[in-house]
XYZ file of C-alpha atoms in Angstrom:
369
model
C -0.523 -8.908 -22.824
C 3.173 -9.571 -23.422
C 6.403 -8.840 -21.524
C 9.788 -8.364 -23.164
C 13.020 -9.659 -21.646
C 14.128 -6.114 -20.817
C 10.896 -5.409 -18.976
C 11.060 -8.723 -17.112
C 14.575 -7.901 -15.908
C 13.341 -4.715 -14.252
C 10.219 -6.352 -12.852
C 12.257 -9.068 -11.148
C 15.089 -6.836 -9.928
C 12.747 -4.174 -8.497
C 10.479 -6.718 -6.803
C 13.448 -8.544 -5.292
C 15.288 -5.447 -4.068
C 12.132 -4.153 -2.389
C 11.763 -7.400 -0.452
C 15.446 -7.493 0.552
C 15.403 -3.872 1.732
C 12.622 -4.520 4.237
C 12.828 -7.833 6.155
C 15.700 -10.264 5.373
C 18.622 -8.179 6.676
C 16.882 -7.501 9.976
C 15.820 -11.148 10.446
C 19.324 -12.430 9.637
C 21.032 -9.882 11.921
C 18.819 -10.847 14.857
C 20.159 -14.392 14.686
C 23.691 -14.291 13.263
C 24.754 -10.711 14.204
C 27.951 -9.660 12.368
C 27.814 -12.853 10.288
C 24.389 -11.989 8.882
C 26.035 -11.147 5.558
C 26.940 -14.856 5.288
C 23.285 -15.736 5.959
C 22.201 -13.341 3.208
C 24.831 -14.760 0.826
C 23.709 -18.344 1.481
C 20.064 -17.315 1.128
C 20.844 -15.598 -2.174
C 22.545 -18.723 -3.524
C 19.549 -20.835 -2.489
C 17.144 -18.428 -4.183
C 19.199 -18.403 -7.389
C 19.084 -22.210 -7.467
C 15.328 -22.201 -6.797
C 14.795 -19.644 -9.573
C 16.742 -21.850 -12.009
C 14.634 -24.903 -11.092
C 11.394 -22.957 -11.508
C 12.562 -21.749 -14.904
C 13.109 -25.394 -15.946
C 9.515 -26.114 -14.972
C 8.298 -23.064 -16.907
C 10.244 -24.108 -20.014
C 8.556 -27.514 -19.866
C 5.147 -25.801 -19.744
C 5.727 -22.751 -21.944
C 2.142 -22.010 -22.909
C 0.479 -22.564 -19.532
C 0.099 -20.634 -16.313
C 0.694 -22.312 -12.962
C -3.025 -23.083 -12.624
C -3.109 -25.037 -15.892
C 0.195 -26.893 -15.712
C -0.382 -27.974 -12.100
C -3.696 -29.504 -13.164
C -1.958 -31.118 -16.132
C 0.942 -32.582 -14.112
C -0.755 -33.436 -10.810
C -4.384 -33.932 -11.817
C -7.307 -31.515 -11.636
C -8.205 -31.933 -7.960
C -4.694 -32.185 -6.498
C -3.384 -29.464 -8.815
C -6.127 -27.070 -7.722
C -5.332 -27.759 -4.083
C -1.582 -27.176 -4.506
C -2.044 -23.872 -6.344
C -3.924 -22.489 -3.331
C -0.628 -22.465 -1.413
C 0.919 -20.241 -4.084
C -2.085 -17.914 -3.933
C -1.602 -17.716 -0.173
C 2.128 -16.982 -0.565
C 1.438 -14.128 -3.010
C -1.205 -12.699 -0.707
C 1.240 -12.793 2.224
C 3.839 -11.070 0.038
C 1.342 -8.314 -0.721
C 0.322 -7.962 2.925
C 3.949 -7.763 4.095
C 4.845 -5.188 1.449
C 1.701 -3.088 1.999
C 2.155 -3.025 5.779
C 5.857 -2.233 5.433
C 5.114 0.566 2.988
C 2.425 2.064 5.235
C 4.696 1.864 8.300
C 7.558 3.424 6.330
C 5.452 6.370 5.178
C 4.077 6.836 8.678
C 7.607 6.864 10.056
C 9.360 9.222 7.641
C 6.658 11.298 5.911
C 3.136 11.223 7.322
C 3.600 11.008 11.083
C 0.054 11.732 12.244
C -1.818 10.290 9.266
C -4.010 7.249 10.056
C -2.693 4.083 8.419
C -6.020 3.427 6.686
C -5.662 6.679 4.712
C -2.181 5.718 3.530
C -3.356 2.238 2.575
C -6.401 3.525 0.703
C -4.334 5.926 -1.416
C -1.642 3.360 -2.142
C -3.957 0.452 -2.939
C -6.137 2.660 -5.129
C -3.150 3.404 -7.381
C -2.124 -0.260 -7.453
C -5.638 -1.434 -8.300
C -6.042 1.284 -10.930
C -2.907 0.329 -12.897
C -3.809 -3.387 -12.731
C -7.409 -2.711 -13.796
C -6.554 -0.341 -16.647
C -3.446 -1.899 -18.158
C -2.674 -5.231 -16.526
C 0.862 -6.571 -16.749
C 1.553 -4.425 -19.843
C 1.160 -1.185 -17.883
C 3.083 -2.560 -14.898
C 6.016 -3.688 -17.042
C 6.185 -0.330 -18.806
C 6.254 1.453 -15.447
C 9.066 -0.866 -14.318
C 10.954 -0.179 -17.529
C 10.964 3.548 -16.758
C 11.446 3.394 -12.988
C 13.928 0.501 -12.935
C 17.200 2.169 -14.053
C 16.776 5.092 -11.628
C 15.644 2.805 -8.797
C 18.588 0.403 -9.089
C 21.107 3.248 -9.544
C 19.910 5.079 -6.403
C 19.970 1.939 -4.261
C 23.457 0.971 -5.424
C 24.858 4.520 -5.323
C 23.917 5.126 -1.686
C 26.143 2.224 -0.613
C 29.277 4.093 -1.703
C 28.456 7.473 -0.148
C 29.333 6.668 3.487
C 33.066 5.768 3.395
C 33.906 7.974 6.381
C 31.543 6.019 8.649
C 32.616 2.534 7.607
C 34.698 0.462 9.998
C 35.361 -3.071 8.800
C 36.250 -4.121 12.357
C 32.505 -4.145 13.097
C 32.174 -7.175 10.817
C 34.846 -9.096 12.721
C 35.289 -11.781 13.927
C 33.861 -13.861 11.119
C 32.122 -17.086 12.166
C 33.801 -17.306 15.609
C 31.000 -15.622 17.598
C 28.057 -17.108 15.701
C 28.913 -20.575 14.453
C 27.166 -22.451 11.669
C 24.015 -23.115 13.671
C 23.143 -19.423 14.090
C 24.288 -18.575 10.557
C 22.054 -21.273 9.071
C 19.182 -20.271 11.356
C 19.580 -16.688 10.136
C 19.465 -18.018 6.572
C 16.315 -20.009 7.320
C 14.593 -16.963 8.836
C 15.550 -14.591 6.046
C 15.886 -16.344 2.666
C 12.131 -16.934 2.326
C 11.576 -13.165 2.223
C 14.390 -12.185 -0.153
C 12.576 -12.785 -3.420
C 9.478 -14.641 -4.526
C 10.615 -16.802 -7.464
C 7.153 -18.373 -7.713
C 5.845 -15.224 -9.437
C 7.571 -16.401 -12.620
C 5.146 -19.341 -12.708
C 2.546 -16.771 -13.784
C 4.677 -14.115 -15.493
C 6.465 -16.610 -17.770
C 3.193 -17.256 -19.588
C 3.138 -13.614 -20.793
C 6.737 -13.595 -22.100
C 7.334 -12.633 -25.737
C 10.475 -14.753 -26.071
C 10.784 -17.630 -23.607
C 14.564 -18.039 -23.902
C 15.539 -14.399 -23.504
C 13.063 -14.059 -20.635
C 14.881 -16.838 -18.733
C 18.179 -14.959 -18.906
C 16.443 -11.751 -17.865
C 14.926 -13.411 -14.794
C 18.262 -14.904 -13.701
C 20.115 -11.609 -14.213
C 17.400 -9.657 -12.403
C 17.613 -12.024 -9.425
C 21.433 -11.902 -9.441
C 21.495 -8.076 -9.424
C 19.156 -8.022 -6.427
C 21.045 -10.736 -4.536
C 24.418 -9.021 -5.052
C 22.913 -5.755 -3.824
C 21.524 -7.538 -0.750
C 24.922 -8.936 0.275
C 26.659 -5.613 -0.404
C 24.021 -3.675 1.554
C 24.364 -6.001 4.538
C 28.139 -5.549 4.609
C 27.829 -1.755 4.404
C 25.157 -1.665 7.132
C 27.292 -3.768 9.446
C 30.393 -1.652 8.849
C 28.451 1.578 9.528
C 26.073 0.700 12.368
C 27.355 -2.585 13.773
C 25.371 -5.836 14.209
C 23.362 -4.856 17.308
C 21.916 -1.700 15.779
C 21.345 -3.400 12.402
C 19.157 -6.009 14.117
C 17.017 -3.270 15.698
C 16.515 -0.963 12.707
C 12.925 -0.742 11.430
C 13.995 0.301 7.922
C 17.689 -0.684 7.595
C 18.336 0.553 4.053
C 16.583 3.885 4.649
C 18.588 4.403 7.854
C 21.769 4.085 5.806
C 20.870 7.207 3.803
C 20.851 9.286 6.991
C 24.601 8.726 7.409
C 25.503 10.219 4.023
C 27.469 13.454 4.388
C 30.257 14.310 1.956
C 32.058 17.591 2.785
C 28.806 18.797 4.362
C 27.505 19.263 0.821
C 26.029 15.928 -0.307
C 23.454 15.297 2.405
C 19.805 14.336 2.862
C 19.782 11.952 -0.116
C 16.743 10.342 1.515
C 14.797 12.929 -0.490
C 15.778 10.850 -3.551
C 15.606 7.460 -1.871
C 12.056 7.773 -0.483
C 10.142 8.433 -3.744
C 11.984 5.712 -5.659
C 11.532 3.209 -2.821
C 7.803 3.987 -2.829
C 7.680 3.532 -6.606
C 9.485 0.209 -6.263
C 6.965 -0.973 -3.666
C 4.213 0.129 -6.049
C 5.672 -2.156 -8.761
C 5.950 -5.068 -6.320
C 2.348 -4.722 -5.128
C 1.045 -4.334 -8.681
C 2.818 -7.489 -9.894
C 1.493 -9.545 -6.965
C -2.043 -8.208 -7.372
C -2.064 -8.977 -11.098
C -0.773 -12.558 -10.861
C -3.022 -13.320 -7.893
C -6.177 -11.947 -9.534
C -5.407 -13.536 -12.923
C -4.546 -16.903 -11.378
C -7.523 -16.913 -9.015
C -9.865 -16.109 -11.888
C -8.458 -19.054 -13.853
C -8.803 -21.264 -10.790
C -12.526 -20.541 -10.314
C -13.287 -20.196 -14.044
C -14.273 -16.531 -13.731
C -13.171 -14.603 -16.821
C -13.405 -11.085 -15.333
C -10.053 -11.071 -13.564
C -10.138 -7.274 -13.213
C -13.145 -7.544 -10.920
C -11.268 -10.202 -8.952
C -8.411 -7.711 -8.501
C -10.794 -5.204 -6.919
C -12.158 -7.829 -4.525
C -8.667 -8.962 -3.530
C -7.718 -5.351 -2.781
C -10.620 -5.044 -0.340
C -9.631 -8.294 1.394
C -5.998 -7.136 1.553
C -6.992 -3.801 3.067
C -9.043 -5.526 5.775
C -6.255 -8.019 6.524
C -3.500 -5.391 6.841
C -5.606 -3.192 9.113
C -6.522 -6.177 11.285
C -2.914 -7.432 11.453
C -1.683 -4.067 12.737
C -3.940 -4.463 15.781
C -3.153 -8.146 16.357
C 0.264 -8.692 17.920
C 0.287 -12.423 17.183
C 0.164 -11.880 13.414
C 3.199 -9.579 13.545
C 5.275 -12.490 14.895
C 4.236 -15.002 12.224
C 7.095 -13.909 9.932
C 9.488 -15.929 12.106
C 7.048 -18.763 12.746
C 8.805 -22.111 12.272
C 5.732 -23.528 10.517
C 5.978 -20.746 7.917
C 9.760 -20.512 7.454
C 10.601 -24.157 8.059
C 7.696 -25.876 6.320
C 5.397 -23.723 4.180
C 7.964 -21.750 2.163
C 10.419 -24.654 1.650
C 7.525 -26.787 0.389
C 6.337 -24.270 -2.233
C 9.805 -23.009 -3.164
C 11.818 -26.244 -3.198
C 9.820 -29.462 -2.851
C 6.921 -28.781 -5.254
C 9.111 -27.276 -8.052
C 11.476 -30.272 -7.827
C 8.538 -32.697 -8.082
C 7.096 -30.788 -11.047
C 10.492 -30.739 -12.771
C 10.880 -34.501 -12.302
C 7.367 -35.256 -13.593
C 7.870 -32.951 -16.587
C 11.239 -34.541 -17.404
C 9.789 -38.055 -17.231
C 6.936 -37.048 -19.548
C 9.323 -35.499 -22.056
C 11.477 -38.647 -22.120
C 8.425 -40.834 -22.635
C 7.254 -38.649 -25.515
C 10.722 -38.733 -27.077
C 10.944 -42.528 -26.752
C 7.451 -43.024 -28.193
C 8.332 -40.858 -31.193
C 11.488 -42.928 -31.745
C 9.481 -46.156 -31.557
C 7.004 -44.871 -34.150
C 9.759 -43.800 -36.501
């Protein structure tokens, strides 16, 4: 199974834009109001830096997945313990996306359909594509869906000029201050993208150097769209309404009306948003099942994917009936400790250890020569 740079670009951009369209804007607006676009911008810059660091780690361990190079750099026992946190992060990403997708369909399409029916249909398709084709099938789907998906999400931002009022974004900084802006960044940046997925996907790259550029460009396209979307949302709805919207980006499509002719573009937005969520879920399910199989030494990773799907289904259904779980997204332990540890601290440590090893190897080769 191999991924080209072109396919990786679409995988990363689709996965990132799906995450940004659901949670970060709402979480940032709740804290920093009309300055939430600054929170999103700062979060995007942080995520770009994190992605670059993780790519350095991947380049130092080109022929290994995260399971293998963590064991190599940190030792078998400690490496196996650390990788569990990444498995947990990917599972939470899947649960958040699956629940958001089910809620979205229940809200705009299938009003009286039980959530379990929506989840069963959706997860069956995700499991099927992972089981039958693995990352090859997922990347080919992304290659086809990607151009239309990105075009639709960018195009809708420029179709509501009559409703935009830039005064809704003002005043900048004065009402919020740096404390609320940074708190909005802390609440939201963890859910913008998941750069840790490249720890697994990089192993399947055809060309390691071109894949690095593709990942950075894919992340940049998504981050730029996130900032632009936040500015448009604020100028159309204002900060108070933006903070209360269940599906902010979808709500923006309802304002589109050009000469009473171009209307109801949500008919285009909905299917492509669902396809994008399908790509995101498929990527997470593949890397989680493949990595978990490596971790336990079980070669049949496709069977692991089926088992993970059942666990995910049970978790999402249970979380919808447990109010406490719905508030964990803003839990300080999660946003202030767990995600910064796996996104910033661990990659920096791995990069330092890898750099030290490379220098030692280089110096030993010089001594021998």
